[in-house]
Amino acid sequence: MKKYFLVLIMILILFCACNRKTSNEFVVGVQAPITGEYASEGQGMSNAVKLIVQQQNDEGGLNGVMIKVITCDDEGSPQKASICAKKLVNDGAKVVIGSYTSTATAASQEIYANASVIQTSDATAAVLTQGNYKTYFRASFNDDIEGEFTANYFVNVKKYGNIAIISDYSSFSSGLAGAVVKNIGLLGGNIVCNEKIDANAQDFKAVLTKIKALNPDVIYFSGYYTQSGLLRAQQVQLDIQADYVGGNATDNPQFIEIAGEQNAIDSYLVGLPVPEQLDYPEALKFNSDYLREYKAPVPSIWTVINADGLRVVFEAMKQVNTNDTIAAIEHIKGGMKDFRGLTGPITIQRNGERAGSIYRVNVINSDLDYETVYYDPVSGK
Amino acid sequence: MDIFSQQLINGLTYGSLLGFIALGYTMVYGILNLINFAHGDMVTLAAFLAITIAPLAVAAGTLAMIITLAAVVVSVCIIAILLEKIAYKPLRAAPRLSLIVSALGAGMVIKNAIMLIWGANPRIFPRNLFPAGLAKFSDISVSYLSVIILLLNILVMLTLYIFINKTRVGIAIKALSTDYSVAELMGVNVNNTVMIVFLIGGGVGALGGMLIGASYTTVTFSMGFDYGIKAFIAAILGGIGSIPGAMFGGLLLGLTYTFCSGYVSSAWANTVTYLLLIILLIFRPNGLFGRSLVQKV
């Protein structure tokens, strides 16, 4: 008898735990790596979303409805990502910002699309827009565009003779490396090796030693800042005289910390401008609001891109005068032109890709500041 | 040839680090037949303790390195003994499965405690703890840290070898691992001996944790799992229960992995490495230095 009573109580607790939905609020979800090695990016995303939402609530909410933020930690992993997606949908999220990594984003897309939840992220893997998910769009740029830009810089601007490429197994890193390799091939550049590293490992000296024997002029890595910092430090340890170039995910202040200040100097970063380089009035205001709220500068451009994604959704809902997600996504993908984003004018194409490109090459100078040495010839600046 | 020597050094350094951790697994298994799953997290704990202690010790100037190393090793030894007293000793007579569950639980407690105390973000290991710099021989470059790691590896191995074979306590450890109940009947103090085994495993693991931190700069609260698994494999490879086995198992694993990435294919390095290890274990099921287990029925 006692046993049945206990079971009954447990079932009751379960019911209470499930029925926590609140109705009169517009819920914005954040699916991001709050812990783990990409934590600094995940926390930046969550902070930025809270800041934008708070400012929107101060203006009276979204079409008269107050907005609430729920965060779910996906640790950058695809397994956790799909759990998060289901949880956020169950909790009533209408818009989800996330995730930071392409792998985690890809794992959650279908769940959001089926629930008609608008999803936007900073992820850049080309595959993300190839699934034709009706509710997905991004304020970042497809890796194929970065691949073209990087290849052009290596072959036509720097005229590197021997190019060594390193990537890891994540969908973002291998996709970007693939785009770079393809475009270098089209331009007639010479790739001496195309290596893989295990992102869970920390010792990359074996691969770097192998590369050293091939006398490269440049070592390019397409993965994230944690491994990028270690690669740069170990390149210096092994005394490999070659330029070091990181792809867009090397852009994080921790790159310098991990590589070591002395080692980080003269590293090149191909990517988007860093937050401090954005000079649009909206961006200057966002940077200073963020600094005031969190007592720390915006961690990276990805934080700003995610903020832009959310701003696009809010703007669309205001323009169509309803918080209906289907009406809003229709408007985003067809109606809005040149929205004044923090990262420049934003136009989203029908397939969910952002039009144009704002790529550039930064070098870390002896004061550890980013110095732009090359702009995209198409967009100018 | 230069490339070969460079890879040899890379592999030996990486392998030594695994060996330091593998030692803790193998010693505990030798006596208690227990896989101490919390060991990897103790190694992580050492790295994080060093992050906190190093800045305090910097005031001591050149002695900072010695003070930090000693303080961290001693703290981890104490925690290792506490771990044994709290999580394993009450269960010594219980079935092995309960001990394993207790070990997994203890590992989670330590890992989460690290996360709560130091945070979930990756932390940067202090750079001034070990001498920085490079020694260059023609085209080969060796960091001073690698030299320290290799020397420490040899030193630890020799000390333990002498300790196990020449001292009373060491012989007691050997007796317990040969036959637990007979040794107990012969008057070996089981509690003290087990404590000393945890102390040594924890201390050498702590050394490994700090050297990993110094080699790769970033430490995360969850890194114990990855290093733990690799070190555990190294221990099995060397023959679990054998002390030289742990060190050589670590070196073999490090060298195989390095040479696979360097000469076969970096994309296939993990697959090829573990395939070779499986083949080795088919021919030597008890590992390189393992005793063959004949059980009388």
Coordinates of C-alpha atoms in Angstrom, one line a residue, chain A residues 37-319:
Chain A
E37 CA 35.0 24.7 -24.0
Y38 CA 32.9 27.2 -26.0
A39 CA 31.3 28.6 -22.8
S40 CA 32.6 32.1 -23.4
E41 CA 30.7 32.2 -26.7
G42 CA 27.6 30.6 -25.2
Q43 CA 27.4 33.0 -22.3
G44 CA 28.0 35.9 -24.7
M45 CA 25.0 34.8 -26.7
S46 CA 22.8 34.4 -23.7
N47 CA 23.8 37.9 -22.4
A48 CA 23.2 39.6 -25.7
V49 CA 19.7 38.1 -26.0
K50 CA 18.8 39.1 -22.5
L51 CA 20.1 42.6 -23.2
I52 CA 18.1 43.0 -26.4
V53 CA 15.0 41.6 -24.8
Q54 CA 15.3 43.8 -21.8
Q55 CA 15.5 46.9 -24.1
Q56 CA 12.5 45.7 -26.1
N57 CA 10.5 45.2 -22.8
D58 CA 11.5 48.7 -21.7
E59 CA 9.8 49.9 -24.9
G60 CA 6.6 48.1 -23.9
G61 CA 7.3 44.6 -25.2
L62 CA 6.7 43.1 -28.6
N63 CA 3.3 44.3 -30.1
G64 CA 2.2 44.8 -26.5
V65 CA 3.3 41.4 -25.2
M66 CA 6.1 41.2 -22.6
I67 CA 9.1 38.9 -23.6
K68 CA 10.7 36.2 -21.4
V69 CA 14.1 34.5 -22.1
I70 CA 14.7 30.8 -21.4
T71 CA 18.2 29.4 -21.8
C72 CA 19.2 25.8 -22.4
D73 CA 22.9 24.6 -22.3
D74 CA 23.7 22.3 -25.2
E75 CA 27.5 22.2 -24.5
G76 CA 28.0 22.5 -28.2
S77 CA 27.1 18.8 -28.7
P78 CA 24.5 17.4 -31.1
Q79 CA 23.0 15.0 -28.5
K80 CA 22.4 17.8 -26.0
A81 CA 21.2 20.1 -28.8
S82 CA 18.2 17.9 -29.7
I83 CA 17.3 17.6 -26.0
C84 CA 17.5 21.3 -25.6
A85 CA 15.4 21.9 -28.8
K86 CA 12.6 19.6 -27.4
K87 CA 12.8 21.3 -24.0
L88 CA 12.6 24.8 -25.5
V89 CA 9.7 23.9 -27.8
N90 CA 7.8 22.4 -24.7
D91 CA 8.5 25.5 -22.7
G92 CA 6.7 27.5 -25.4
A93 CA 9.6 29.3 -27.2
K94 CA 8.5 31.0 -30.4
V95 CA 12.0 32.2 -31.4
V96 CA 15.3 30.4 -30.6
I97 CA 18.7 31.9 -30.9
G98 CA 21.2 29.1 -31.4
S99 CA 23.4 27.4 -31.4
Y100 CA 27.0 28.6 -31.6
T101 CA 28.4 25.5 -33.3
S102 CA 27.1 24.3 -36.7
T103 CA 26.9 20.7 -35.4
A104 CA 24.6 21.6 -32.6
T105 CA 22.5 23.9 -34.8
A106 CA 22.1 21.2 -37.4
A107 CA 20.9 18.7 -34.8
S108 CA 18.1 21.0 -33.6
Q109 CA 16.8 22.4 -36.9
E110 CA 14.2 19.8 -37.7
I111 CA 12.6 20.0 -34.2
Y112 CA 12.2 23.8 -34.5
A113 CA 11.0 23.7 -38.0
N114 CA 8.3 21.1 -37.2
A115 CA 7.1 23.2 -34.3
S116 CA 7.1 26.4 -36.4
V117 CA 9.6 28.0 -34.1
I118 CA 11.9 30.6 -35.8
Q119 CA 15.5 29.7 -35.4
T120 CA 18.5 31.9 -36.2
S121 CA 22.1 31.4 -35.3
D122 CA 25.7 32.5 -36.0
A123 CA 26.6 29.1 -37.4
T124 CA 28.2 29.2 -40.8
A125 CA 28.2 25.6 -42.2
A126 CA 26.8 25.5 -45.8
V127 CA 24.6 22.5 -45.0
L128 CA 22.4 24.5 -42.6
T129 CA 20.5 26.3 -45.4
Q130 CA 20.4 23.2 -47.7
G131 CA 17.8 21.4 -45.6
N132 CA 15.2 24.0 -46.6
Y133 CA 13.8 24.4 -43.1
K134 CA 11.2 27.1 -43.5
T135 CA 11.8 28.8 -40.1
Y136 CA 15.6 28.9 -40.2
F137 CA 17.6 32.0 -41.3
R138 CA 21.0 33.4 -40.3
A139 CA 22.6 36.8 -40.0
S140 CA 26.1 35.2 -40.5
F141 CA 27.5 34.2 -43.9
N142 CA 27.9 30.8 -45.5
D143 CA 31.3 29.2 -45.3
D144 CA 31.5 28.9 -49.0
I145 CA 31.9 32.7 -49.2
E146 CA 34.6 32.6 -46.6
G147 CA 36.3 29.8 -48.5
E148 CA 36.4 31.9 -51.7
F149 CA 37.6 35.0 -49.8
T150 CA 40.4 33.0 -48.0
A151 CA 41.6 31.3 -51.2
N152 CA 41.8 34.6 -53.1
Y153 CA 43.8 36.1 -50.2
F154 CA 46.3 33.2 -50.1
V155 CA 46.8 32.7 -53.9
N156 CA 46.4 36.2 -55.4
V157 CA 47.2 38.6 -52.5
K158 CA 49.9 36.8 -50.4
K159 CA 51.0 34.5 -53.3
Y160 CA 51.8 31.7 -50.9
G161 CA 53.7 28.8 -52.6
N162 CA 53.0 26.0 -50.2
I163 CA 49.8 25.9 -48.2
A164 CA 49.1 23.6 -45.3
I165 CA 45.5 23.1 -44.3
I166 CA 44.3 21.7 -40.9
S167 CA 40.7 21.1 -39.8
D168 CA 38.9 19.0 -37.2
Y169 CA 35.9 16.7 -37.5
S170 CA 33.1 19.2 -36.7
S171 CA 30.7 20.0 -39.5
F172 CA 31.7 23.7 -39.3
S173 CA 35.5 23.1 -39.5
S174 CA 35.5 20.4 -42.2
G175 CA 32.9 22.3 -44.3
L176 CA 35.0 25.5 -44.2
A177 CA 38.3 23.6 -44.9
G178 CA 36.5 21.9 -47.8
A179 CA 35.5 25.3 -49.2
V180 CA 39.0 26.8 -48.8
V181 CA 40.6 23.7 -50.5
K182 CA 38.1 23.7 -53.4
N183 CA 38.6 27.4 -54.1
I184 CA 42.4 27.2 -53.8
G185 CA 42.3 24.4 -56.4
L186 CA 40.2 26.6 -58.7
L187 CA 42.7 29.5 -58.4
G188 CA 45.6 27.1 -59.1
G189 CA 47.2 27.3 -55.6
N190 CA 49.4 24.6 -54.2
I191 CA 48.2 22.7 -51.1
V192 CA 51.0 20.6 -49.7
C193 CA 48.8 18.8 -47.1
N194 CA 45.3 18.6 -45.7
E195 CA 45.3 17.3 -42.2
K196 CA 42.7 16.4 -39.5
I197 CA 43.1 16.9 -35.8
D198 CA 40.9 15.5 -33.0
A199 CA 39.3 18.4 -31.2
N200 CA 39.2 16.5 -27.9
A201 CA 42.9 16.1 -27.9
Q202 CA 45.4 18.8 -26.9
D203 CA 48.6 17.6 -28.4
F204 CA 48.9 18.4 -32.1
K205 CA 52.7 18.2 -32.3
A206 CA 52.7 15.0 -34.4
V207 CA 50.7 16.6 -37.2
L208 CA 52.6 19.9 -37.0
T209 CA 56.0 18.0 -37.2
K210 CA 54.7 16.3 -40.3
I211 CA 53.8 19.7 -41.7
K212 CA 57.1 21.2 -40.8
A213 CA 58.9 18.7 -43.1
L214 CA 56.8 20.0 -46.0
N215 CA 58.2 23.6 -45.6
P216 CA 54.8 25.4 -45.9
D217 CA 54.6 29.2 -46.2
V218 CA 51.3 29.2 -44.4
I219 CA 49.4 27.0 -41.9
Y220 CA 45.7 27.5 -42.1
F221 CA 43.3 26.1 -39.4
S222 CA 39.5 26.2 -39.9
G223 CA 38.4 25.1 -36.4
Y224 CA 37.6 26.8 -33.1
Y225 CA 39.8 29.2 -31.0
T226 CA 40.6 26.6 -28.3
Q227 CA 42.4 24.3 -30.7
S228 CA 43.6 27.2 -32.7
G229 CA 45.4 28.7 -29.7
L230 CA 47.1 25.4 -29.0
L231 CA 48.1 24.9 -32.6
R232 CA 49.7 28.3 -32.7
A233 CA 51.6 27.8 -29.4
Q234 CA 52.8 24.4 -30.6
Q235 CA 53.8 25.8 -34.0
V236 CA 56.1 28.2 -32.2
Q237 CA 57.4 25.5 -29.9
L238 CA 58.4 23.4 -32.9
D239 CA 59.9 26.4 -34.5
I240 CA 58.0 26.2 -37.8
Q241 CA 58.6 29.3 -39.8
A242 CA 55.3 29.8 -41.5
D243 CA 52.4 32.3 -41.3
Y244 CA 49.6 31.2 -39.1
V245 CA 46.1 31.9 -40.3
G246 CA 42.9 31.0 -38.4
G247 CA 39.4 30.9 -39.9
N248 CA 36.5 32.9 -38.5
A249 CA 36.2 30.8 -35.2
T250 CA 39.7 31.8 -34.2
D251 CA 38.2 35.2 -33.4
N252 CA 37.9 35.1 -29.6
P253 CA 40.0 36.9 -27.0
Q254 CA 40.9 33.5 -25.5
F255 CA 42.9 32.7 -28.6
I256 CA 45.6 35.1 -27.4
E257 CA 45.4 33.7 -23.8
I258 CA 45.7 30.1 -24.9
A259 CA 48.4 30.7 -27.5
G260 CA 50.3 33.0 -25.1
E261 CA 50.7 36.7 -25.8
Q262 CA 54.2 36.4 -27.4
N263 CA 53.1 33.6 -29.6
A264 CA 49.8 35.2 -30.7
I265 CA 51.5 38.2 -32.2
D266 CA 51.6 38.1 -36.1
S267 CA 48.8 35.5 -36.3
Y268 CA 46.3 36.3 -39.1
L269 CA 42.6 35.9 -38.7
V270 CA 40.3 35.6 -41.7
G271 CA 36.8 36.5 -40.7
L272 CA 34.3 39.1 -39.9
P273 CA 35.2 42.4 -38.2
V274 CA 35.7 42.2 -34.4
P275 CA 33.0 44.0 -32.3
E276 CA 35.3 47.0 -31.7
Q277 CA 35.8 47.5 -35.4
L278 CA 32.0 48.0 -36.1
D279 CA 31.3 51.7 -36.4
Y280 CA 27.6 51.8 -37.2
P281 CA 25.8 53.9 -34.5
E282 CA 23.6 50.9 -33.5
A283 CA 26.8 48.8 -33.0
L284 CA 28.5 51.5 -30.9
K285 CA 25.4 51.7 -28.7
F286 CA 25.2 47.9 -28.4
N287 CA 28.8 47.6 -27.4
S288 CA 28.5 50.3 -24.7
D289 CA 25.2 48.9 -23.4
Y290 CA 26.7 45.4 -23.1
L291 CA 29.8 46.7 -21.3
R292 CA 27.6 48.7 -18.9
E293 CA 25.3 45.7 -18.2
Y294 CA 27.9 42.9 -17.9
K295 CA 31.1 44.8 -16.9
A296 CA 32.9 43.0 -19.8
P297 CA 33.2 43.8 -23.5
V298 CA 31.3 41.8 -26.1
P299 CA 33.2 38.5 -26.4
S300 CA 33.2 38.2 -30.1
I301 CA 31.5 39.1 -33.4
W302 CA 29.3 36.0 -33.0
T303 CA 27.6 37.6 -30.1
V304 CA 26.8 40.6 -32.3
I305 CA 25.6 38.4 -35.1
N306 CA 23.2 36.5 -32.8
A307 CA 21.9 39.8 -31.4
D308 CA 21.3 40.9 -35.0
G309 CA 19.3 37.7 -35.7
L310 CA 17.0 38.5 -32.8
R311 CA 16.7 42.1 -33.8
V312 CA 15.7 41.1 -37.3
V313 CA 12.9 38.9 -35.8
F314 CA 11.6 41.6 -33.5
E315 CA 11.7 44.1 -36.4
A316 CA 9.8 41.8 -38.7
M317 CA 7.1 41.1 -36.0
K318 CA 6.7 44.8 -35.5
Q319 CA 6.4 45.4 -39.3

